[in-house]
């Protein structure tokens, strides 16, 4: 029974992180911390790194905190929560930074139904260069309209 709960907590955390990514992107990155996210929409530097990369650190700290809770207390759910956050972050990095923005030249030929939809949705998001009037703030689960031809 413990294994079933572990898996459910891991999967629930992973899915919840998509909501957190959407919420953070819409209300924090395009809100009061636009100063950190702006360089992701409007390149104002020659560096490979962006100020936007700082958001990764926040979720890394949260994930590590759950690992530490699991290790140093009796909070066993800290492990599947920490791993769920970590695996979502890894998925986000692979889809957003590697596949979509090609920060590493991998997955260039991915051209299936899902890849096209995610790429189309993100392209619509980046069509808006400013803080306001954005659309499609999610990453892995995007509206169905972007999967239609």
PDB file of C-alpha atoms in Angstrom:
ATOM      1  CA  UNK A   1       0.000   0.000   0.000  1.00  0.00           C
ATOM      2  CA  UNK A   2       2.873   2.351   0.806  1.00  0.00           C
ATOM      3  CA  UNK A   3       4.198   1.951  -2.770  1.00  0.00           C
ATOM      4  CA  UNK A   4       0.829   2.886  -4.262  1.00  0.00           C
ATOM      5  CA  UNK A   5       0.708   6.071  -2.150  1.00  0.00           C
ATOM      6  CA  UNK A   6       4.300   6.864  -3.105  1.00  0.00           C
ATOM      7  CA  UNK A   7       3.507   6.571  -6.821  1.00  0.00           C
ATOM      8  CA  UNK A   8       0.274   8.579  -6.482  1.00  0.00           C
ATOM      9  CA  UNK A   9       2.073  11.355  -4.590  1.00  0.00           C
ATOM     10  CA  UNK A  10       4.871  11.421  -7.177  1.00  0.00           C
ATOM     11  CA  UNK A  11       2.406  11.590 -10.108  1.00  0.00           C
ATOM     12  CA  UNK A  12       0.207  14.123  -8.305  1.00  0.00           C
ATOM     13  CA  UNK A  13       3.216  16.326  -7.603  1.00  0.00           C
ATOM     14  CA  UNK A  14       4.400  16.081 -11.200  1.00  0.00           C
ATOM     15  CA  UNK A  15       0.975  17.118 -12.512  1.00  0.00           C
ATOM     16  CA  UNK A  16       0.593  19.842  -9.869  1.00  0.00           C
ATOM     17  CA  UNK A  17       3.912  21.304 -11.013  1.00  0.00           C
ATOM     18  CA  UNK A  18       2.424  21.999 -14.449  1.00  0.00           C
ATOM     19  CA  UNK A  19      -0.219  24.124 -12.709  1.00  0.00           C
ATOM     20  CA  UNK A  20       2.524  25.798 -10.634  1.00  0.00           C
ATOM     21  CA  UNK A  21       4.552  26.491 -13.778  1.00  0.00           C
ATOM     22  CA  UNK A  22       1.494  28.032 -15.451  1.00  0.00           C
ATOM     23  CA  UNK A  23       0.583  30.082 -12.364  1.00  0.00           C
ATOM     24  CA  UNK A  24       4.164  31.266 -11.763  1.00  0.00           C
ATOM     25  CA  UNK A  25       4.659  32.080 -15.435  1.00  0.00           C
ATOM     26  CA  UNK A  26       1.422  34.062 -15.744  1.00  0.00           C
ATOM     27  CA  UNK A  27       1.303  35.876 -12.394  1.00  0.00           C
ATOM     28  CA  UNK A  28       4.920  36.079 -11.235  1.00  0.00           C
ATOM     29  CA  UNK A  29       7.107  36.046 -14.362  1.00  0.00           C
ATOM     30  CA  UNK A  30       4.668  38.214 -16.308  1.00  0.00           C
ATOM     31  CA  UNK A  31       3.855  40.071 -13.099  1.00  0.00           C
ATOM     32  CA  UNK A  32       6.032  41.496 -10.356  1.00  0.00           C
ATOM     33  CA  UNK A  33       9.190  39.614 -11.457  1.00  0.00           C
ATOM     34  CA  UNK A  34       8.969  40.602 -15.123  1.00  0.00           C
ATOM     35  CA  UNK A  35      12.413  42.184 -14.687  1.00  0.00           C
ATOM     36  CA  UNK A  36      13.852  38.648 -14.442  1.00  0.00           C
ATOM     37  CA  UNK A  37      11.714  37.133 -17.215  1.00  0.00           C
ATOM     38  CA  UNK A  38      11.868  39.994 -19.723  1.00  0.00           C
ATOM     39  CA  UNK A  39      15.174  38.892 -21.224  1.00  0.00           C
ATOM     40  CA  UNK A  40      13.556  35.604 -22.209  1.00  0.00           C
ATOM     41  CA  UNK A  41      11.138  37.489 -24.489  1.00  0.00           C
ATOM     42  CA  UNK A  42      13.406  40.360 -25.498  1.00  0.00           C
ATOM     43  CA  UNK A  43      17.070  39.427 -25.843  1.00  0.00           C
ATOM     44  CA  UNK A  44      19.014  42.358 -24.407  1.00  0.00           C
ATOM     45  CA  UNK A  45      22.287  40.511 -23.858  1.00  0.00           C
ATOM     46  CA  UNK A  46      24.793  38.231 -25.598  1.00  0.00           C
ATOM     47  CA  UNK A  47      25.091  35.709 -22.776  1.00  0.00           C
ATOM     48  CA  UNK A  48      23.955  32.092 -23.031  1.00  0.00           C
ATOM     49  CA  UNK A  49      22.451  32.557 -19.559  1.00  0.00           C
ATOM     50  CA  UNK A  50      19.337  34.614 -18.986  1.00  0.00           C
ATOM     51  CA  UNK A  51      18.106  36.343 -15.840  1.00  0.00           C
ATOM     52  CA  UNK A  52      15.053  34.153 -16.403  1.00  0.00           C
ATOM     53  CA  UNK A  53      17.171  31.118 -15.432  1.00  0.00           C
ATOM     54  CA  UNK A  54      16.918  32.276 -11.804  1.00  0.00           C
ATOM     55  CA  UNK A  55      13.403  30.780 -11.625  1.00  0.00           C
ATOM     56  CA  UNK A  56      14.967  27.329 -11.925  1.00  0.00           C
ATOM     57  CA  UNK A  57      16.818  27.959  -8.670  1.00  0.00           C
ATOM     58  CA  UNK A  58      13.601  28.591  -6.740  1.00  0.00           C
ATOM     59  CA  UNK A  59      12.097  25.218  -7.664  1.00  0.00           C
ATOM     60  CA  UNK A  60      15.436  23.474  -7.128  1.00  0.00           C
ATOM     61  CA  UNK A  61      15.487  24.814  -3.555  1.00  0.00           C
ATOM     62  CA  UNK A  62      11.896  23.660  -2.985  1.00  0.00           C
ATOM     63  CA  UNK A  63      12.735  20.179  -4.296  1.00  0.00           C
ATOM     64  CA  UNK A  64      15.859  19.959  -2.117  1.00  0.00           C
ATOM     65  CA  UNK A  65      13.835  21.077   0.905  1.00  0.00           C
ATOM     66  CA  UNK A  66      11.480  18.110   0.435  1.00  0.00           C
ATOM     67  CA  UNK A  67      14.444  15.733   0.117  1.00  0.00           C
ATOM     68  CA  UNK A  68      15.829  17.126   3.370  1.00  0.00           C
ATOM     69  CA  UNK A  69      12.448  16.825   5.097  1.00  0.00           C
ATOM     70  CA  UNK A  70      12.311  13.173   4.057  1.00  0.00           C
ATOM     71  CA  UNK A  71      15.883  12.487   5.164  1.00  0.00           C
ATOM     72  CA  UNK A  72      15.808  14.286   8.517  1.00  0.00           C
ATOM     73  CA  UNK A  73      12.215  13.771   9.674  1.00  0.00           C
ATOM     74  CA  UNK A  74       9.569  11.084   9.504  1.00  0.00           C
ATOM     75  CA  UNK A  75       7.909  12.826   6.539  1.00  0.00           C
ATOM     76  CA  UNK A  76       8.196   9.930   4.066  1.00  0.00           C
ATOM     77  CA  UNK A  77       6.141  11.795   1.413  1.00  0.00           C
ATOM     78  CA  UNK A  78       9.001  14.280   1.109  1.00  0.00           C
ATOM     79  CA  UNK A  79      10.828  11.838  -1.168  1.00  0.00           C
ATOM     80  CA  UNK A  80       8.114  11.379  -3.821  1.00  0.00           C
ATOM     81  CA  UNK A  81       7.292  15.107  -3.660  1.00  0.00           C
ATOM     82  CA  UNK A  82      10.956  16.075  -4.067  1.00  0.00           C
ATOM     83  CA  UNK A  83      11.402  13.621  -6.933  1.00  0.00           C
ATOM     84  CA  UNK A  84       8.146  14.787  -8.567  1.00  0.00           C
ATOM     85  CA  UNK A  85       9.354  18.407  -8.532  1.00  0.00           C
ATOM     86  CA  UNK A  86      12.788  17.361  -9.811  1.00  0.00           C
ATOM     87  CA  UNK A  87      11.408  15.192 -12.647  1.00  0.00           C
ATOM     88  CA  UNK A  88       9.001  17.955 -13.687  1.00  0.00           C
ATOM     89  CA  UNK A  89      11.899  20.418 -13.726  1.00  0.00           C
ATOM     90  CA  UNK A  90      13.925  18.015 -15.855  1.00  0.00           C
ATOM     91  CA  UNK A  91      10.955  17.574 -18.234  1.00  0.00           C
ATOM     92  CA  UNK A  92      10.465  21.336 -18.414  1.00  0.00           C
ATOM     93  CA  UNK A  93      14.174  21.852 -19.158  1.00  0.00           C
ATOM     94  CA  UNK A  94      14.141  19.231 -21.898  1.00  0.00           C
ATOM     95  CA  UNK A  95      10.979  20.558 -23.555  1.00  0.00           C
ATOM     96  CA  UNK A  96      11.463  24.304 -23.064  1.00  0.00           C
ATOM     97  CA  UNK A  97      15.195  24.893 -23.106  1.00  0.00           C
ATOM     98  CA  UNK A  98      16.420  22.021 -25.268  1.00  0.00           C
ATOM     99  CA  UNK A  99      13.547  21.171 -27.634  1.00  0.00           C
ATOM    100  CA  UNK A 100      11.837  24.554 -28.109  1.00  0.00           C
ATOM    101  CA  UNK A 101      14.621  27.112 -27.624  1.00  0.00           C
ATOM    102  CA  UNK A 102      17.458  24.831 -28.777  1.00  0.00           C
ATOM    103  CA  UNK A 103      19.870  25.909 -26.054  1.00  0.00           C
ATOM    104  CA  UNK A 104      21.487  22.562 -26.808  1.00  0.00           C
ATOM    105  CA  UNK A 105      21.184  21.253 -30.345  1.00  0.00           C
ATOM    106  CA  UNK A 106      19.130  18.149 -29.549  1.00  0.00           C
ATOM    107  CA  UNK A 107      15.656  16.918 -30.570  1.00  0.00           C
ATOM    108  CA  UNK A 108      15.762  19.141 -33.665  1.00  0.00           C
ATOM    109  CA  UNK A 109      13.917  16.632 -35.811  1.00  0.00           C
ATOM    110  CA  UNK A 110      11.096  15.859 -33.360  1.00  0.00           C
ATOM    111  CA  UNK A 111       8.054  16.407 -35.508  1.00  0.00           C
ATOM    112  CA  UNK A 112       5.239  14.348 -34.021  1.00  0.00           C
ATOM    113  CA  UNK A 113       1.741  15.572 -33.080  1.00  0.00           C
ATOM    114  CA  UNK A 114       2.708  16.474 -29.500  1.00  0.00           C
ATOM    115  CA  UNK A 115       5.961  18.209 -30.469  1.00  0.00           C
ATOM    116  CA  UNK A 116       4.217  20.335 -33.092  1.00  0.00           C
ATOM    117  CA  UNK A 117       1.460  21.360 -30.660  1.00  0.00           C
ATOM    118  CA  UNK A 118       3.829  22.338 -27.861  1.00  0.00           C
ATOM    119  CA  UNK A 119       6.075  24.214 -30.282  1.00  0.00           C
ATOM    120  CA  UNK A 120       3.075  26.059 -31.786  1.00  0.00           C
ATOM    121  CA  UNK A 121       1.723  27.023 -28.342  1.00  0.00           C
ATOM    122  CA  UNK A 122       5.086  28.342 -27.202  1.00  0.00           C
ATOM    123  CA  UNK A 123       5.513  30.287 -30.419  1.00  0.00           C
ATOM    124  CA  UNK A 124       2.165  31.980 -29.745  1.00  0.00           C
ATOM    125  CA  UNK A 125       3.328  32.810 -26.235  1.00  0.00           C
ATOM    126  CA  UNK A 126       6.514  34.452 -27.527  1.00  0.00           C
ATOM    127  CA  UNK A 127       4.573  36.406 -30.147  1.00  0.00           C
ATOM    128  CA  UNK A 128       3.852  38.822 -27.290  1.00  0.00           C
ATOM    129  CA  UNK A 129       7.102  40.609 -26.425  1.00  0.00           C
ATOM    130  CA  UNK A 130       5.718  42.531 -23.494  1.00  0.00           C
ATOM    131  CA  UNK A 131       4.485  41.746 -20.022  1.00  0.00           C
ATOM    132  CA  UNK A 132       0.774  41.996 -20.908  1.00  0.00           C
ATOM    133  CA  UNK A 133      -1.553  40.239 -23.354  1.00  0.00           C
ATOM    134  CA  UNK A 134       0.250  36.913 -23.198  1.00  0.00           C
ATOM    135  CA  UNK A 135      -1.309  33.549 -23.916  1.00  0.00           C
ATOM    136  CA  UNK A 136      -0.512  29.899 -23.315  1.00  0.00           C
ATOM    137  CA  UNK A 137       1.524  30.042 -20.117  1.00  0.00           C
ATOM    138  CA  UNK A 138       1.694  26.265 -19.623  1.00  0.00           C
ATOM    139  CA  UNK A 139       4.451  24.054 -20.915  1.00  0.00           C
ATOM    140  CA  UNK A 140       3.745  20.332 -21.083  1.00  0.00           C
ATOM    141  CA  UNK A 141      -0.064  20.417 -21.176  1.00  0.00           C
ATOM    142  CA  UNK A 142      -1.196  23.061 -23.655  1.00  0.00           C
ATOM    143  CA  UNK A 143      -4.719  23.763 -24.977  1.00  0.00           C
ATOM    144  CA  UNK A 144      -5.984  21.392 -27.664  1.00  0.00           C
ATOM    145  CA  UNK A 145      -6.347  24.200 -30.194  1.00  0.00           C
ATOM    146  CA  UNK A 146      -2.557  24.165 -30.677  1.00  0.00           C
ATOM    147  CA  UNK A 147      -2.631  20.521 -31.744  1.00  0.00           C
ATOM    148  CA  UNK A 148      -5.059  21.148 -34.617  1.00  0.00           C
ATOM    149  CA  UNK A 149      -3.752  21.860 -38.075  1.00  0.00           C
TER     150      UNK A 149
END
